[in-house]
Amino acid sequence: MSFDAQREKIKEICKDLLEKGLVETVIGYAEGGIDGARIPYMFGTPEGAKALCWDQRCVVNLCTYAYEKRDRKTGVVAKPCDVRGIVNYIAENQLNRENVYIIGVDCDGMVGADGEKLPWCAECSVKKPPVYDVKVENPDITDGESAKKEEPSSMPGDFAKFQTEISKCILCYSCRQACCGCYCPVCFMDRGVPNWQPAEPGQGAKMMYHLGRASHLAGRCVECGACERVCASGVDVRYIIKEATKFIEDVYGFRAGFDTETEPVMAAYDPGDREIGFLGGEKHE
Amino acid sequence: MNNSFVSKETLNKILKELAAAEDVLLYAPVLNGKVLDFAEITDAEKIAISDDISYKSPKEAFMPQAENLMTFSEGGVLESAYDKKTVVFGAKPCDAEALRVLHAVLMTGKFQDPFFERRFENSVLIAVGCASEKPGCFCTERGFDKEFSDFSDIMLRRDEGGTGYTVTHLSGKGRELLSEFNETKGIEAAKRTAKAQGTGMKKLELDKSIEDRELFDIIDWDKATEICQGCGMCTFICPSCHCFDFKDVSTFSETKRYRCWDSCMYPQFTLHASGHNPRASVKERFRQRVLHKYLYINKIFGYTACTGCGRCIRSCPAGMNIKKIVESIMEVLP
Ligand code: SF4
Ligand code: SF4
Ligand code: SF4
Ligand code: SF4
């Protein structure tokens, strides 16, 4: 099944949802970006479905919009990473399952303006939506190993690389705003009491921010790449977050955004949990 | 105006000298991985000369993201010193036009900004004309010439043979900097394509006499801003955004006062101590961003604070497009 066939199916589903009044709004993609990029598109009438797009330039993670519209029933054209974001919201009690209708679309990865697969898509191994209300399959796409396996970095050996990477950061916090895991009404970095942000806007503040954000995203990152895509400074924003994701998977066997029922790993406590997850616990081999 | 010619070799030599000079800060485009950045340069080899436009703008050279303004201690108040000459090389004509806006706002109004002023007075802006518009660029629609801005000190334009640049000196500062390098004097007042000021097309701007309240009502701002994620990237990379905040940093013996960029797209920007936020959502914030640029600054200073560089359009993670929004406003106005 090609993109075209998937797109026609998506249109049909969305039109139907609105005709039957099952949702108030549908969030999908339409034309309108520069260089052929697709942009988020929200509509509330069956005719609106005609303008829907689906191709390799549907990059934006739409789950943040579903979160914005959490007070009403919304249909979302969701790639596997968008689905994982939605599932994460649901598992963390931020979104009612009944308020979101997931149109899960098989996805083999998106490309940039240069036609090259985006770095996070090249690393992605989740190509089929883990949760959905209706799915738009593509039999040519199979879940499995990602084309490009990232070599795990070995903290703290790569601390120097981390330092160099974040030295490029200008602390604009755009990565936080773009992230579906960063929904706190007031971020720790914006709090005055206590003031977590080191006084001078230098390397210390950048470390505080990136380490803080990475630890808050441990076991919550859905690997959508939104944070890295928005960064104007070309920071490898996910560098340390990937490390946290891997740690959580190794130690607790948990990956975020796969089912709505399992308690999020960082919210759950089991006396049998391995010591390694605690400060001062056994050393990370 | 005074025109001359500089060959590529000579230009490289000049840049090398500037980069090496202890008393000169050189800012230029530089490749940072895949991203074309604009940064301070110490090694002239790193300068990326191309027709591409940098993701970030050169405004940092005139208004750093964080600038220590003064230090208070028992000994009194010590203003931070700034005595270096700054040379900004490789800015685009739209960047020079943006500097015109910063200059108007920070130096010609009711209040003067001494910190901007000293950087501005100590700087030489060398702009390079664009050969083509990049995706997202709309300087022509805004009425600018993509090859020329007279708010630069020196304007370079690639000469057709590709051997060097036609140089137009627009200020004494510019002339001084390049004086020893003029290779051919008196080249004809550059074969500049005079399609400047976007002839024949309706300029993208708003009439100063419009009342903002009117625009609040006749535009569906909810719809216009529904995809904005409020990330603020558009303001940080914009060459003409200039809002700032102060921060005092204290140790036991002294307090330093910093000025840092701020952004109208952040919720904290207008948050009151009471907890009330008059611009409660992205809708009010983005509306402010557009109207501040296209209406308020125009009413007060006579300039629109958008040069059409397209940076905010290219960098927006959601695909927001300020040009389309202004167009839609122009459409509904009588
Ligand atoms: S990593 Fe990039 S997007 Fe995030 S705060 Fe730093 S500069 Fe901004
Ligand atoms: S940290 Fe980055 S990759 Fe992970 S969920 Fe947030 S935006 Fe997506
Ligand atoms: S317009 Fe785009 S870049 Fe600006 S705040 Fe909104 S999402 Fe971010
Ligand atoms: S608003 Fe956008 S297009 Fe206009 S000057 Fe700023 S970054 Fe450039």
XYZ file of C-alpha atoms and ligand atoms in Angstrom:
651
model
C 0.000 0.000 0.000
C 1.385 3.301 -0.947
C 1.176 6.692 0.692
C -1.606 7.549 -1.731
C -3.710 4.588 -0.707
C -3.098 5.330 2.960
C -4.071 8.958 2.414
C -7.355 8.040 0.754
C -8.160 5.739 3.630
C -7.298 8.456 6.155
C -9.609 10.891 4.353
C -12.422 8.384 4.348
C -12.049 7.648 8.057
C -11.896 11.325 9.036
C -14.885 12.247 6.916
C -16.834 9.417 8.435
C -15.882 10.358 12.005
C -17.134 13.900 11.526
C -20.282 12.851 9.681
C -21.213 10.496 12.473
C -20.353 13.136 15.028
C -17.934 10.821 16.818
C -15.396 13.628 17.158
C -15.571 17.411 17.134
C -12.244 18.060 15.508
C -9.740 16.080 13.505
C -6.025 16.821 13.576
C -4.025 15.752 10.569
C -1.644 17.204 8.020
C -2.134 19.582 5.121
C -0.040 21.495 2.627
C 1.386 24.811 3.645
C 4.923 24.452 4.920
C 7.941 25.661 3.021
C 9.931 23.245 0.872
C 6.991 20.858 0.685
C 6.745 20.306 4.431
C 3.285 19.443 5.721
C 1.805 21.373 8.600
C -0.689 20.457 11.289
C -4.248 20.857 10.083
C -7.368 20.956 12.228
C -10.899 20.819 10.888
C -14.400 20.128 12.077
C -16.451 19.467 8.956
C -16.538 16.338 6.752
C -15.538 18.452 3.710
C -12.392 19.464 5.550
C -11.054 15.948 5.016
C -10.421 16.709 1.337
C -7.368 18.808 2.177
C -5.663 16.085 4.208
C -2.155 15.079 3.173
C -0.139 12.024 3.980
C 3.370 11.549 2.683
C 6.975 11.524 3.827
C 6.902 15.158 4.952
C 4.393 14.796 7.789
C 6.991 15.445 10.405
C 5.268 17.357 13.205
C 4.230 15.346 16.250
C 0.497 15.980 16.553
C -0.048 14.653 20.052
C 0.564 18.055 21.683
C -2.468 19.388 19.805
C -4.601 16.531 21.041
C -3.466 17.506 24.523
C -4.415 21.150 23.903
C -7.865 19.987 22.857
C -8.223 17.513 25.692
C -11.576 18.934 26.792
C -13.365 17.616 23.700
C -13.413 14.577 21.468
C -10.649 14.773 18.923
C -9.506 12.477 16.160
C -5.781 12.353 15.506
C -3.963 11.094 12.450
C -1.167 9.522 14.407
C 2.159 8.036 13.439
C 3.550 5.519 15.919
C 5.506 8.251 17.771
C 2.409 10.470 17.915
C 0.477 7.493 19.292
C 3.124 6.881 21.923
C 2.867 10.518 22.978
C -0.900 10.223 23.290
C -0.597 6.964 25.224
C 1.863 8.651 27.546
C -0.611 11.455 28.232
C -3.313 8.901 28.964
C -1.098 6.760 31.191
C -0.123 9.885 33.120
C -3.769 10.898 33.548
C -3.475 13.995 31.406
C -5.894 12.945 28.702
C -9.055 10.855 28.778
C -8.924 7.835 26.530
C -12.546 8.569 25.487
C -11.608 12.027 24.281
C -9.158 10.921 21.676
C -9.848 8.816 18.637
C -6.571 7.415 17.377
C -6.225 6.910 13.646
C -3.010 4.907 13.805
C -0.950 5.063 10.644
C 1.946 2.735 9.817
C 5.016 4.829 9.196
C 8.434 3.994 7.845
C 9.964 7.342 8.747
C 9.800 10.915 7.541
C 12.323 12.838 5.481
C 13.632 16.400 5.582
C 13.724 18.948 2.767
C 16.899 17.290 1.463
C 15.064 13.987 1.052
C 17.148 12.334 3.740
C 15.494 10.351 6.483
C 15.367 12.348 9.707
C 17.887 11.129 12.272
C 15.304 10.030 14.869
C 13.273 8.276 12.179
C 16.383 6.442 11.023
C 16.840 5.191 14.592
C 13.179 4.327 15.106
C 12.062 0.720 15.454
C 8.364 1.303 16.145
C 6.697 1.490 12.764
C 3.257 0.261 13.673
C 1.038 2.149 16.118
C 0.930 0.243 19.406
C -2.557 1.587 20.283
C -5.335 2.714 17.931
C -9.045 2.957 17.372
C -8.676 2.327 13.688
C -5.538 1.560 11.786
C -4.268 2.530 8.393
C -1.838 -0.185 7.557
C 0.890 -0.508 5.032
C 1.832 -4.179 4.541
C 5.237 -3.156 3.197
C 6.167 -1.776 6.595
C 7.245 -4.119 9.341
C 8.208 -3.408 12.920
C 11.658 -4.343 13.935
C 15.227 -3.297 14.141
C 15.893 0.256 13.101
C 18.088 0.751 10.103
C 20.607 2.635 12.180
C 21.421 1.407 15.655
C 22.920 4.111 17.813
C 26.007 3.038 19.670
C 25.161 3.542 23.314
C 27.402 6.189 24.775
C 29.225 5.253 27.914
C 28.586 7.802 30.577
C 30.565 9.272 32.167
C 33.221 8.633 29.523
C 31.259 10.747 27.087
C 30.768 13.555 29.525
C 33.102 15.656 27.430
C 30.906 15.106 24.384
C 27.848 16.058 26.406
C 29.576 19.239 27.532
C 30.548 20.201 23.992
C 27.098 19.402 22.717
C 25.253 21.579 25.203
C 27.745 24.420 24.959
C 25.942 25.245 21.694
C 22.623 25.644 23.532
C 21.256 29.179 23.872
C 18.743 28.221 26.578
C 15.719 29.281 24.591
C 13.747 26.320 26.002
C 12.112 25.712 22.643
C 12.932 22.011 22.910
C 10.932 21.863 26.106
C 7.966 23.639 24.542
C 7.946 21.280 21.571
C 8.137 18.132 23.704
C 4.970 16.202 24.501
C 6.555 14.981 27.713
C 7.148 18.536 28.933
C 3.664 19.614 29.923
C 4.281 20.943 33.447
C 2.393 24.219 33.877
C 5.560 25.676 35.382
C 8.855 24.085 34.421
C 11.465 23.619 37.152
C 13.679 25.994 35.180
C 11.105 28.771 35.506
C 10.580 28.378 39.211
C 11.817 31.063 41.544
C 11.439 29.100 44.771
C 13.590 27.137 44.839
C 15.619 28.634 42.066
C 17.056 25.696 40.163
C 18.576 27.758 37.461
C 22.160 28.739 38.164
C 22.465 32.483 38.229
C 24.666 33.051 35.247
C 23.400 31.905 31.854
C 26.518 29.856 31.224
C 27.532 26.231 30.957
C 26.269 25.515 34.482
C 22.749 26.619 33.629
C 22.841 24.601 30.427
C 23.891 21.493 32.344
C 21.181 22.049 34.923
C 18.598 22.369 32.207
C 19.631 19.431 30.070
C 20.337 17.071 32.956
C 17.120 18.111 34.663
C 15.069 17.675 31.553
C 16.674 14.319 30.768
C 15.941 12.993 34.233
C 12.347 14.229 34.036
C 11.992 12.412 30.732
C 13.493 9.166 31.946
C 11.064 6.458 30.881
C 8.778 9.083 29.354
C 10.469 10.079 26.104
C 8.636 8.642 23.109
C 11.523 9.232 20.723
C 9.634 11.552 18.395
C 12.577 13.905 17.822
C 10.494 17.076 18.171
C 13.016 18.586 20.582
C 15.921 18.107 18.237
C 14.041 19.322 15.214
C 13.176 22.644 16.788
C 16.677 23.448 18.033
C 18.166 26.400 16.165
C 21.606 25.698 17.488
C 21.888 22.167 16.175
C 22.234 20.675 19.652
C 21.962 16.884 19.809
C 19.175 17.429 22.331
C 18.340 13.757 22.758
C 21.930 12.748 23.460
C 21.489 12.261 27.165
C 17.768 11.525 27.025
C 18.512 8.465 24.908
C 20.848 7.346 27.640
C 18.072 7.653 30.224
C 15.638 5.814 27.944
C 18.083 2.964 27.540
C 18.749 2.800 31.260
C 15.052 2.513 32.029
C 14.610 -0.197 29.455
C 17.607 -2.183 30.746
C 16.677 -1.883 34.388
C 12.884 -1.955 34.372
C 12.097 -3.348 30.949
C 9.850 -0.359 30.332
C 9.348 1.772 27.248
C 6.978 4.705 27.263
C 3.837 4.930 25.202
C 2.966 1.309 24.531
C -0.073 0.774 26.671
C -2.433 2.999 28.532
C -2.918 0.713 31.546
C 0.607 0.120 32.801
C 1.609 2.543 35.507
C 4.394 4.817 34.268
C 7.659 3.402 35.499
C 8.766 6.471 37.435
C 5.386 6.705 39.153
C 5.466 3.102 40.334
C 7.365 1.676 43.246
C 7.979 -1.958 43.933
C 10.100 -3.056 46.896
C 11.685 -5.549 44.534
C 12.996 -2.821 42.239
C 16.666 -3.126 41.533
C 18.865 -0.908 43.676
C 20.526 0.445 40.591
C 17.632 2.804 40.068
C 18.340 4.584 43.319
C 20.856 7.215 44.121
C 23.915 5.505 45.565
C 22.634 2.091 44.491
C 24.641 -0.617 42.732
C 26.913 0.631 39.976
C 25.649 0.737 36.409
C 27.645 -1.979 34.664
C 28.415 56.329 -1.912
C 31.725 55.212 -3.158
C 32.259 52.035 -5.133
C 35.267 49.844 -5.620
C 36.155 46.230 -6.133
C 37.633 43.585 -3.902
C 38.850 40.217 -5.143
C 38.113 37.013 -3.272
C 41.769 36.636 -2.331
C 41.966 40.114 -0.874
C 38.741 39.638 1.018
C 40.069 36.424 2.540
C 43.210 38.252 3.557
C 41.167 41.006 5.192
C 39.039 38.508 7.069
C 42.112 36.635 8.258
C 43.575 39.828 9.650
C 40.323 40.775 11.320
C 39.939 37.343 12.875
C 43.465 37.470 14.225
C 43.270 41.053 15.521
C 43.128 41.128 19.312
C 41.067 44.273 19.550
C 38.436 43.222 17.015
C 35.513 40.870 17.506
C 34.580 39.292 14.207
C 31.133 37.801 13.684
C 30.414 35.788 10.568
C 28.411 32.845 9.270
C 29.904 29.515 10.285
C 28.817 25.926 9.728
C 27.847 24.198 12.936
C 27.247 20.625 11.879
C 24.519 20.986 9.285
C 23.299 24.293 10.668
C 24.542 27.598 9.283
C 25.097 29.626 12.415
C 26.191 33.205 12.948
C 28.908 33.400 15.560
C 32.072 34.991 16.833
C 35.029 33.876 14.764
C 38.680 33.555 15.679
C 39.735 31.397 12.761
C 38.926 32.933 9.381
C 39.087 29.479 7.761
C 35.825 28.631 9.505
C 33.819 31.397 7.849
C 31.177 29.884 5.594
C 30.666 32.227 2.671
C 27.589 31.178 0.749
C 24.314 32.528 -0.490
C 22.505 30.591 2.229
C 21.049 32.501 5.114
C 22.090 31.648 8.663
C 19.520 30.018 10.920
C 20.230 32.508 13.687
C 20.558 36.185 12.938
C 23.559 38.442 13.560
C 21.701 40.506 16.177
C 23.835 38.883 18.858
C 26.726 41.101 17.835
C 24.729 44.184 18.793
C 22.628 42.762 21.555
C 24.156 39.632 23.063
C 21.809 37.061 24.474
C 23.191 37.701 27.948
C 25.195 40.813 28.627
C 26.706 41.806 31.937
C 25.870 45.482 32.289
C 27.249 46.401 35.675
C 28.488 45.132 38.988
C 27.472 46.489 42.390
C 29.636 46.004 45.422
C 30.709 47.862 48.530
C 33.118 49.696 46.302
C 30.245 51.192 44.306
C 28.788 50.591 40.882
C 31.083 49.457 38.144
C 29.770 49.570 34.612
C 31.127 46.787 32.470
C 33.653 47.962 29.956
C 33.233 47.483 26.269
C 35.912 48.851 24.064
C 36.299 46.350 21.280
C 35.526 47.079 17.722
C 33.046 44.617 16.244
C 33.034 43.654 12.614
C 30.003 41.766 11.390
C 30.732 40.100 8.100
C 28.312 38.294 5.844
C 25.061 39.714 7.123
C 22.298 39.805 4.529
C 20.651 43.034 3.374
C 17.593 42.051 5.421
C 19.823 41.782 8.488
C 21.045 45.321 7.876
C 17.433 46.452 7.594
C 16.706 44.735 10.897
C 19.547 46.669 12.479
C 17.846 49.823 11.282
C 14.828 48.806 13.339
C 16.895 47.974 16.425
C 18.659 51.303 16.057
C 15.375 53.185 15.797
C 13.853 51.491 18.815
C 16.891 51.502 21.055
C 18.499 54.805 20.093
C 15.998 57.261 18.668
C 13.048 57.084 21.023
C 12.233 58.589 24.364
C 14.885 56.406 26.025
C 18.354 55.687 24.743
C 20.024 52.395 25.354
C 23.701 53.112 26.088
C 24.676 49.464 25.956
C 23.308 48.960 22.502
C 24.667 52.323 21.463
C 28.272 51.576 22.334
C 28.188 48.309 20.448
C 26.481 49.925 17.510
C 28.923 52.841 17.368
C 31.869 50.470 17.638
C 30.741 48.207 14.858
C 31.198 47.875 11.155
C 28.515 45.949 9.320
C 29.637 44.274 6.118
C 26.591 42.943 4.320
C 26.677 40.670 1.288
C 23.888 40.893 -1.271
C 21.808 37.792 -1.936
C 21.885 36.097 -5.317
C 18.580 34.375 -4.742
C 15.680 34.245 -2.334
C 15.690 31.187 -0.110
C 12.533 29.202 0.683
C 10.567 31.321 3.129
C 12.270 34.634 2.225
C 9.944 37.546 1.491
C 12.169 40.629 1.669
C 11.004 41.733 -1.780
C 7.372 41.646 -0.687
C 8.380 43.725 2.294
C 9.829 46.274 -0.103
C 13.530 45.589 0.311
C 16.247 44.940 -2.206
C 17.729 41.498 -1.699
C 21.039 42.756 -3.043
C 21.387 46.013 -1.198
C 20.750 47.829 2.055
C 22.094 51.267 2.795
C 21.998 50.624 6.513
C 25.194 48.607 6.184
C 28.606 50.229 6.438
C 29.928 48.251 3.532
C 27.795 46.496 0.977
C 29.359 43.713 -1.053
C 27.799 42.281 -4.153
C 29.202 39.312 -6.020
C 30.460 40.516 -9.336
C 29.200 38.588 -12.303
C 32.508 36.939 -13.159
C 32.651 35.432 -9.679
C 36.166 36.707 -9.034
C 35.234 39.038 -6.248
C 32.820 41.637 -5.001
C 31.727 45.118 -5.876
C 32.154 47.201 -2.758
C 29.886 50.078 -1.849
C 31.037 52.150 1.085
C 28.119 53.627 2.888
C 29.803 55.134 5.893
C 33.092 56.584 7.034
C 33.557 53.576 9.315
C 33.273 51.276 6.359
C 35.636 53.283 4.234
C 38.205 53.359 6.977
C 38.136 49.621 7.505
C 38.693 48.735 3.881
C 40.650 51.765 2.722
C 43.981 50.051 2.293
C 42.463 47.273 0.279
C 40.684 49.129 -2.487
C 41.932 47.509 -5.617
C 40.088 49.299 -8.348
C 38.826 52.720 -7.619
C 35.755 54.275 -9.034
C 33.896 51.285 -10.461
C 30.603 52.452 -11.914
C 27.901 52.906 -9.329
C 27.252 49.206 -9.213
C 25.057 47.532 -11.775
C 22.436 47.168 -9.174
C 19.155 45.718 -10.303
C 16.881 48.516 -9.272
C 13.834 46.385 -8.768
C 14.238 47.439 -5.183
C 11.256 48.389 -3.098
C 9.216 45.639 -4.725
C 7.905 47.628 -7.638
C 4.577 46.594 -9.029
C 3.587 44.540 -6.080
C 1.590 45.445 -3.055
C 3.978 45.890 -0.185
C 3.377 43.619 2.742
C 2.622 46.030 5.540
C -0.182 47.381 7.659
C -1.551 50.886 7.591
C -0.464 52.816 10.672
C -3.908 54.265 11.151
C -5.460 50.886 11.912
C -6.677 50.415 15.449
C -5.464 47.199 16.994
C -8.817 46.574 18.667
C -10.329 46.441 15.220
C -7.859 43.719 14.254
C -8.539 41.845 17.478
C -12.088 41.390 16.312
C -12.008 40.977 12.562
C -9.315 38.301 12.489
C -10.018 34.816 13.788
C -6.879 34.670 15.927
C -7.856 31.318 17.393
C -7.759 29.780 13.953
C -4.689 31.734 12.882
C -2.634 30.544 15.842
C -4.013 27.081 16.514
C -0.899 25.245 15.364
C 1.616 27.449 17.186
C 3.329 25.502 19.962
C 4.511 28.588 21.793
C 8.129 27.502 21.651
C 9.539 30.988 21.149
C 12.073 29.952 18.549
C 10.735 32.538 16.122
C 11.666 35.379 18.464
C 15.148 34.172 19.336
C 16.230 33.767 15.741
C 14.483 36.935 14.491
C 16.923 39.737 13.615
C 14.511 42.469 14.646
C 13.028 41.054 17.866
C 14.656 42.883 20.732
C 12.692 42.374 23.949
C 14.821 41.808 27.009
C 14.731 41.210 30.713
C 17.141 41.933 33.552
C 18.536 39.532 36.022
C 20.572 40.315 39.121
C 23.031 37.671 40.172
C 24.392 37.977 43.687
C 27.329 36.457 45.463
C 28.449 37.409 48.965
C 30.603 40.251 47.767
C 28.891 41.600 44.679
C 25.856 41.668 42.437
C 26.038 41.497 38.688
C 23.244 42.845 36.563
C 22.614 41.034 33.320
C 20.404 41.827 30.432
C 19.021 38.730 28.640
C 16.796 38.215 25.646
C 13.196 37.576 26.487
C 10.348 36.452 24.273
C 6.722 37.496 23.974
C 5.969 33.879 23.100
C 6.831 32.724 26.624
C 4.066 32.539 29.235
C 6.321 34.233 31.817
C 6.702 37.318 29.640
C 3.512 38.919 30.882
C 2.888 36.894 34.029
C 1.917 39.180 36.905
C 3.049 38.586 40.453
C -0.613 38.014 41.312
C -0.671 35.021 39.009
C -2.842 36.772 36.453
C -1.588 36.612 32.893
C -3.079 39.147 30.484
C -1.738 37.149 27.557
C -2.941 33.842 28.805
C -2.513 31.703 25.718
C -0.560 31.322 22.526
C -3.330 33.176 20.727
C -2.746 36.460 22.583
C 1.003 35.991 22.451
C 1.242 35.395 18.748
C -1.187 38.200 18.028
C 1.058 40.484 20.030
C 4.090 39.296 18.087
C 2.507 40.093 14.735
C 0.939 43.389 15.754
C 3.985 44.606 17.647
C 6.056 44.046 14.537
C 3.616 45.286 11.927
C 1.645 47.906 13.796
C 2.906 49.164 17.136
C 6.548 49.754 16.203
C 5.399 51.270 12.951
C 3.106 53.667 14.806
C 5.875 54.780 17.166
C 9.050 54.606 15.099
C 7.874 54.502 11.531
C 9.316 51.092 10.721
C 7.842 47.630 10.485
C 9.934 45.316 12.606
C 9.975 42.508 10.083
C 12.360 42.447 7.177
C 11.072 39.322 5.496
C 14.169 37.277 6.247
C 11.935 34.235 6.610
C 13.875 32.852 9.574
C 10.778 32.407 11.724
C 9.053 30.570 8.898
C 11.978 28.241 8.299
C 12.574 27.521 11.956
C 9.015 27.106 13.164
C 8.502 23.502 14.231
C 4.803 23.788 13.463
C 4.871 25.607 10.135
C 3.478 28.972 11.239
C 3.901 31.639 8.592
C 3.888 35.316 9.534
C 3.717 36.363 5.901
C 0.476 34.480 5.337
C -0.993 35.917 8.510
C -0.178 39.496 7.505
C -1.553 38.777 4.037
C -4.773 37.537 5.556
C -5.016 40.704 7.651
C -4.444 42.837 4.553
C -7.167 40.927 2.761
C -9.867 41.696 5.272
C -8.953 45.335 5.689
C -10.826 47.781 3.492
S 18.875 22.651 23.178
Fe 18.289 23.987 21.459
S 16.058 24.201 21.582
Fe 16.766 23.393 23.571
S 17.060 25.205 24.879
Fe 19.047 24.767 23.914
S 19.102 26.009 22.040
Fe 16.941 25.951 22.730
S 12.377 14.380 24.716
Fe 12.395 14.901 22.520
S 12.189 12.904 21.501
Fe 11.556 12.599 23.647
S 9.308 12.890 23.663
Fe 10.255 14.886 24.124
S 10.426 15.918 22.134
Fe 10.073 13.729 21.706
S 5.208 30.495 15.684
Fe 6.397 28.610 15.519
S 8.471 29.162 16.236
Fe 7.043 30.773 16.961
S 6.415 30.121 19.005
Fe 4.867 29.334 17.573
S 5.573 27.253 17.124
Fe 7.347 28.332 18.008
S 9.407 38.180 11.926
Fe 10.289 36.418 10.830
S 10.578 37.112 8.711
Fe 10.227 38.943 9.974
S 12.313 39.628 10.493
Fe 11.636 38.292 12.178
S 12.393 36.238 11.635
Fe 12.517 37.513 9.782
